Backbone as CSV, one residue per row, in Angstrom:
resi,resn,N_x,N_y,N_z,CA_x,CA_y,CA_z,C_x,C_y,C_z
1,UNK,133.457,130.604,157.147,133.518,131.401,155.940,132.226,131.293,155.137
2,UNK,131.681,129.922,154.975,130.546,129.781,154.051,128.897,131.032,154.898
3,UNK,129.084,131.107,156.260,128.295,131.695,156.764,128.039,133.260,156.525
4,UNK,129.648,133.701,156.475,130.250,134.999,156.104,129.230,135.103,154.695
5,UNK,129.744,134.385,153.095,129.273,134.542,152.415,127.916,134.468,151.641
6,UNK,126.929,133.509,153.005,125.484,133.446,153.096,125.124,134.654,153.039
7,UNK,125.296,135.283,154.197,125.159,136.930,154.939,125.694,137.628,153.875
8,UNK,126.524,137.442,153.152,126.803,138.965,152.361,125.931,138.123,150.819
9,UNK,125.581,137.363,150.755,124.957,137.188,149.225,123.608,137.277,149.695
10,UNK,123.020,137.474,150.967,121.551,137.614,151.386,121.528,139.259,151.314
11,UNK,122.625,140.048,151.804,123.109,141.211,151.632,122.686,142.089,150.253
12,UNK,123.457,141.193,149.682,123.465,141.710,148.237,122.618,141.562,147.412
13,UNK,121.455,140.995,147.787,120.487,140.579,147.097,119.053,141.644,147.876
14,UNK,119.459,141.430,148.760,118.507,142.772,149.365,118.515,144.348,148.326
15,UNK,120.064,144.615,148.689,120.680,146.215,148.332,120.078,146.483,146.710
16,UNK,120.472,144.811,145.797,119.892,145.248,144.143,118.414,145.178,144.371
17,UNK,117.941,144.435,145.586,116.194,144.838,145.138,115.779,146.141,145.292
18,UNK,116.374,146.441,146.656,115.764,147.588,147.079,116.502,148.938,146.027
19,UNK,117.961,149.292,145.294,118.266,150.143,144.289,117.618,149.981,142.971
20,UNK,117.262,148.516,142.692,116.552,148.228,141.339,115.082,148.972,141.395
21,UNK,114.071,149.176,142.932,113.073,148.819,142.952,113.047,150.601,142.627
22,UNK,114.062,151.625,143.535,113.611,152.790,143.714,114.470,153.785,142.574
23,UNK,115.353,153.188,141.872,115.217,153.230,140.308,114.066,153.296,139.536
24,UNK,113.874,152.179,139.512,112.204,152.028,138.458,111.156,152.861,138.849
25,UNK,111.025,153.038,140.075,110.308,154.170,140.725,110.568,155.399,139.780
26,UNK,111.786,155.647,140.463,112.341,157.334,139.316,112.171,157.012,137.972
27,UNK,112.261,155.768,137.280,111.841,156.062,135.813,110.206,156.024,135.694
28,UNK,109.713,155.472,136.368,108.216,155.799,136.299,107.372,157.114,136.281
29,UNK,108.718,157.916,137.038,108.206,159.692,137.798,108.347,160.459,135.960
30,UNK,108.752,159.964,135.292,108.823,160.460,134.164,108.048,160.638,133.057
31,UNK,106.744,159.688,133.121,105.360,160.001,132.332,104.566,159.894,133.256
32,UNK,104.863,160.432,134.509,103.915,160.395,135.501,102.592,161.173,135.267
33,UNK,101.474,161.450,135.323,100.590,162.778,135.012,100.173,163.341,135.939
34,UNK,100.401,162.726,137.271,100.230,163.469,138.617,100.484,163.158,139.572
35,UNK,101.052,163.409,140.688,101.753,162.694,141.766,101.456,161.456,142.268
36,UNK,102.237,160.365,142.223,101.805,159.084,142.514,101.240,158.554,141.665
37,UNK,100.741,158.704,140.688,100.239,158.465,139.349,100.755,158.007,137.855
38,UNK,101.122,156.718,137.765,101.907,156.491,136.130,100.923,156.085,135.610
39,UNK,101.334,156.132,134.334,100.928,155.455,133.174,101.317,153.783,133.405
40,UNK,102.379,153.483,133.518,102.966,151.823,134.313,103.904,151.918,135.289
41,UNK,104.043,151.159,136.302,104.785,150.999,137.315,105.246,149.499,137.295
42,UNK,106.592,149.986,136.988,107.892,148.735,136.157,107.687,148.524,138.089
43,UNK,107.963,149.310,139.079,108.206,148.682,140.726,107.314,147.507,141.155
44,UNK,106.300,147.920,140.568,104.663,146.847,140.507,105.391,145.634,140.088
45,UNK,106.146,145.138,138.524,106.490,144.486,137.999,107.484,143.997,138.768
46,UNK,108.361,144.606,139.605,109.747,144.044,139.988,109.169,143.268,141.613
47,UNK,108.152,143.958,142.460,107.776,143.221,143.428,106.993,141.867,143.204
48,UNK,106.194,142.159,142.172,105.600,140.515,142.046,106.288,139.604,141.480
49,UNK,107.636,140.266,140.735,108.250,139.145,140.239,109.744,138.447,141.184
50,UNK,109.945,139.364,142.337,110.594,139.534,142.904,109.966,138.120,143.732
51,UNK,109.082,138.724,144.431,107.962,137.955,145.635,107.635,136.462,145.039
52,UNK,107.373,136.717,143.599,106.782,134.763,143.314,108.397,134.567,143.088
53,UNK,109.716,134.772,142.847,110.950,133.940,142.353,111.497,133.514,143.927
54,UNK,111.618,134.836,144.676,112.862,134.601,146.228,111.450,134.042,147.137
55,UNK,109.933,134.647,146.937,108.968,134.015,148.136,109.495,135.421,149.416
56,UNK,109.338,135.200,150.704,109.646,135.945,151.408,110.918,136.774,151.861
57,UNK,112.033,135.941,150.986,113.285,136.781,151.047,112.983,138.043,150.514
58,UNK,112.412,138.582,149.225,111.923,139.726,149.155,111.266,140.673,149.571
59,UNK,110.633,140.673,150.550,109.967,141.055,151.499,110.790,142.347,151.836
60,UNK,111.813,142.037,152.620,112.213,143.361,153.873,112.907,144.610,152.676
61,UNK,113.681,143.591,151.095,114.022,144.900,150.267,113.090,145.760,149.760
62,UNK,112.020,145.245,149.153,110.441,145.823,148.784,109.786,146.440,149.935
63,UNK,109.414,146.394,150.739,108.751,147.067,152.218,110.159,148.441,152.104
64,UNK,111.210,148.342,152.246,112.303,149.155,152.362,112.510,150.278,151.327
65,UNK,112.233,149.799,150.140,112.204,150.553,149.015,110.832,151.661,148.945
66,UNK,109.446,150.349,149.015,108.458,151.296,149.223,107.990,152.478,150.379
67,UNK,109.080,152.067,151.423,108.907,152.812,152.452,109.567,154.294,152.177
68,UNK,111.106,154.001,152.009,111.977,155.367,151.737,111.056,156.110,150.628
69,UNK,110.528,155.687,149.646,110.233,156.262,148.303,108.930,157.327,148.425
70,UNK,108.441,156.337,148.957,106.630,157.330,150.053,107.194,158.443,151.208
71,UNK,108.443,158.132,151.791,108.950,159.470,153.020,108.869,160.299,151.790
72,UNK,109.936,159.982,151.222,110.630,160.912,149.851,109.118,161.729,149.321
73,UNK,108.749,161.384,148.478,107.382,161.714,147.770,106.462,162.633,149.350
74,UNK,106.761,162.467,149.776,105.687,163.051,151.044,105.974,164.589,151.106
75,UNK,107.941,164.101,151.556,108.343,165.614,151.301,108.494,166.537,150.096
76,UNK,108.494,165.726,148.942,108.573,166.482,147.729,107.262,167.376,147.226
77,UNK,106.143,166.576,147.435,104.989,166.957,147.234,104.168,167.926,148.433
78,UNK,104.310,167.655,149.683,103.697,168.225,150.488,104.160,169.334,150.867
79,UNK,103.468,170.209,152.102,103.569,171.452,152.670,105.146,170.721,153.199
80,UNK,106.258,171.935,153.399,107.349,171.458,154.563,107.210,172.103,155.461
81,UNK,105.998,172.871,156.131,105.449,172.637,157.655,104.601,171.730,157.956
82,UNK,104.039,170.886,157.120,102.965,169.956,157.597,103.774,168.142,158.155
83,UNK,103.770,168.137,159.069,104.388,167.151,159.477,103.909,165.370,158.964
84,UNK,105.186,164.658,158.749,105.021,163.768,158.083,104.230,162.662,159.043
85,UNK,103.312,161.899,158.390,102.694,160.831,159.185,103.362,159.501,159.202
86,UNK,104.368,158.875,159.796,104.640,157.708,159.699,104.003,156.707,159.753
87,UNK,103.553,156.572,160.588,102.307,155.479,160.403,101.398,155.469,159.274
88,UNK,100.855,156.425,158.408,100.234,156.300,157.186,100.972,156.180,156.413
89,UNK,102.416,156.471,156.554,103.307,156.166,154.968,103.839,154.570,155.499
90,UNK,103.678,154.252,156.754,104.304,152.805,156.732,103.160,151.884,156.389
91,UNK,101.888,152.069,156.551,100.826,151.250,156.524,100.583,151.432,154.599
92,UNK,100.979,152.211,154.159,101.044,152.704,152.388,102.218,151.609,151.779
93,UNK,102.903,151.563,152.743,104.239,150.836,151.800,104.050,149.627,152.312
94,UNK,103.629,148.972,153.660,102.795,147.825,153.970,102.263,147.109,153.696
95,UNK,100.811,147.956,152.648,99.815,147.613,151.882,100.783,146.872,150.413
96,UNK,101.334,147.811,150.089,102.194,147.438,148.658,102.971,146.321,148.701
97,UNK,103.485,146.313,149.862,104.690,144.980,149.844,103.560,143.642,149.925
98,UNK,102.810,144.069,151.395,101.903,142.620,151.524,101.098,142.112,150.329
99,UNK,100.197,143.147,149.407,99.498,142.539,148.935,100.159,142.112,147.394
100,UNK,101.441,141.940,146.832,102.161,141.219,146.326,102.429,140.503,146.763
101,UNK,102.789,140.247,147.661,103.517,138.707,148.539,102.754,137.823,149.003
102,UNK,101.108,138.428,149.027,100.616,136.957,149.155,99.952,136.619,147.569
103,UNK,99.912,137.435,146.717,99.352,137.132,145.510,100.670,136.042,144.985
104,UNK,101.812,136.810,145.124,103.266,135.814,144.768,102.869,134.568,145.047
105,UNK,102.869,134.245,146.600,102.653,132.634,147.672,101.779,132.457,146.897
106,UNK,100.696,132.679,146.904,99.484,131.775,146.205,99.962,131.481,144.978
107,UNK,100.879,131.861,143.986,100.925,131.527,142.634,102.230,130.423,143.059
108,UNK,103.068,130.722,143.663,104.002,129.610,144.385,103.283,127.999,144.854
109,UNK,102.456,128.404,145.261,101.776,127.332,146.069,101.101,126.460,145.160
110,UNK,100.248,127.269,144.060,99.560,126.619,142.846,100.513,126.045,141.913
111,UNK,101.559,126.602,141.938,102.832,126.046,140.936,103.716,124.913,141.778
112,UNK,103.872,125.049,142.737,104.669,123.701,143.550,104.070,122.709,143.904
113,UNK,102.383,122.781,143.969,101.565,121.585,144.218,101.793,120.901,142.845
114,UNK,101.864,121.234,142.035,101.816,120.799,140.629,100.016,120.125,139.739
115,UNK,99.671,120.467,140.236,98.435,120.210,140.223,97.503,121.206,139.061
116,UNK,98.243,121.829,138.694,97.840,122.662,137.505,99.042,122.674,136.433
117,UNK,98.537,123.255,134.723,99.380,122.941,133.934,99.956,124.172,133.596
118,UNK,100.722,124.238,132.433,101.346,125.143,132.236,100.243,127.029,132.136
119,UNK,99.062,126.239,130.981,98.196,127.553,130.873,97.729,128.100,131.800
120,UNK,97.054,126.871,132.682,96.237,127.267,134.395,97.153,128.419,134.683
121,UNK,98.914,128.050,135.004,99.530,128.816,135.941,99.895,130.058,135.406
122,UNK,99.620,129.994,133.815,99.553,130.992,133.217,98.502,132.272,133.348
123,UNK,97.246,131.713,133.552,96.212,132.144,133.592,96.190,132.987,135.854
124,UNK,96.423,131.655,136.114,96.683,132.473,137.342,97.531,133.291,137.922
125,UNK,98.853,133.548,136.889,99.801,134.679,136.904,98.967,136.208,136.659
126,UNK,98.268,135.874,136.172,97.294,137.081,135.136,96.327,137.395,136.178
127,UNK,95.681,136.718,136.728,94.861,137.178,137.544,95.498,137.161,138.907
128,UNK,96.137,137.017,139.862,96.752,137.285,141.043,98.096,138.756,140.926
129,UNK,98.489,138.670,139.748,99.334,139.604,139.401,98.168,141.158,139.150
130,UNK,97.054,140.657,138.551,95.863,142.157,138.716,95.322,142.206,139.846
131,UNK,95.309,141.226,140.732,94.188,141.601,142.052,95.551,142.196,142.927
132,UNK,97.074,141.661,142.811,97.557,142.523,144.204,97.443,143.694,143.644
């Protein structure tokens, strides 16, 4: 039974990342000024904060979210005779998931060595959170 409820709370923790992530997406599409284009991206906010709290459990809901959301957007925006590129929308949502998740690890890694203080990890939230 305890295995059962591993699997469905690993479950369920996937399904709210990935509905939370492509939510925030759609509220972002709302002061958007041009396709793919916000003013802020709350999804930005939910993957890095996602990625430094779970580490790699976040991974497959974020890759999943950014993936469907880029098909979506492909067809909304583009010709519907021009055929969709999978491989450029998977290597797009790729880019997005990976380069949060290692900015996350590295701020994980600097925070579990303990070797820095509260401001340091402060300071390196700020800058690893702008470079992914």
């Amino acid at each position: 039974m305890s295995t059962f409820r591993s699997i469905s709370h690993a479950a369920g923790l996937q399904l709210a990342l990935l509905l939370s992530w492509m939510f925030l997406y759609q509220s972002a599409e709302l002061i958007e000024y041009s396709p793919h284009a916000s003013l802020w991206c709350p999804p930005a906010a939910l993957s890095f904060a996602a990625m430094a709290l779970l580490g790699v459990r976040a991974f497959p809901a974020l890759f999943m979210a950014s993936l469907l959301t880029s098909i979506w957007h492909f067809h909304k925006y583009n010709n519907a005779l021009e055929e969709i590129s999978y491989f450029a929308v998977t290597l797009t949502s790729l880019a997005h998931s990976a380069s949060y998740l290692i900015g996350a690890l590295l701020l994980r890694l600097l925070i579990k060595t303990g070797q820095i203080n509260y401001s340091a990890a402060l300071v390196a939230y700020l800058i690893l959170a702008a470079a992914a």
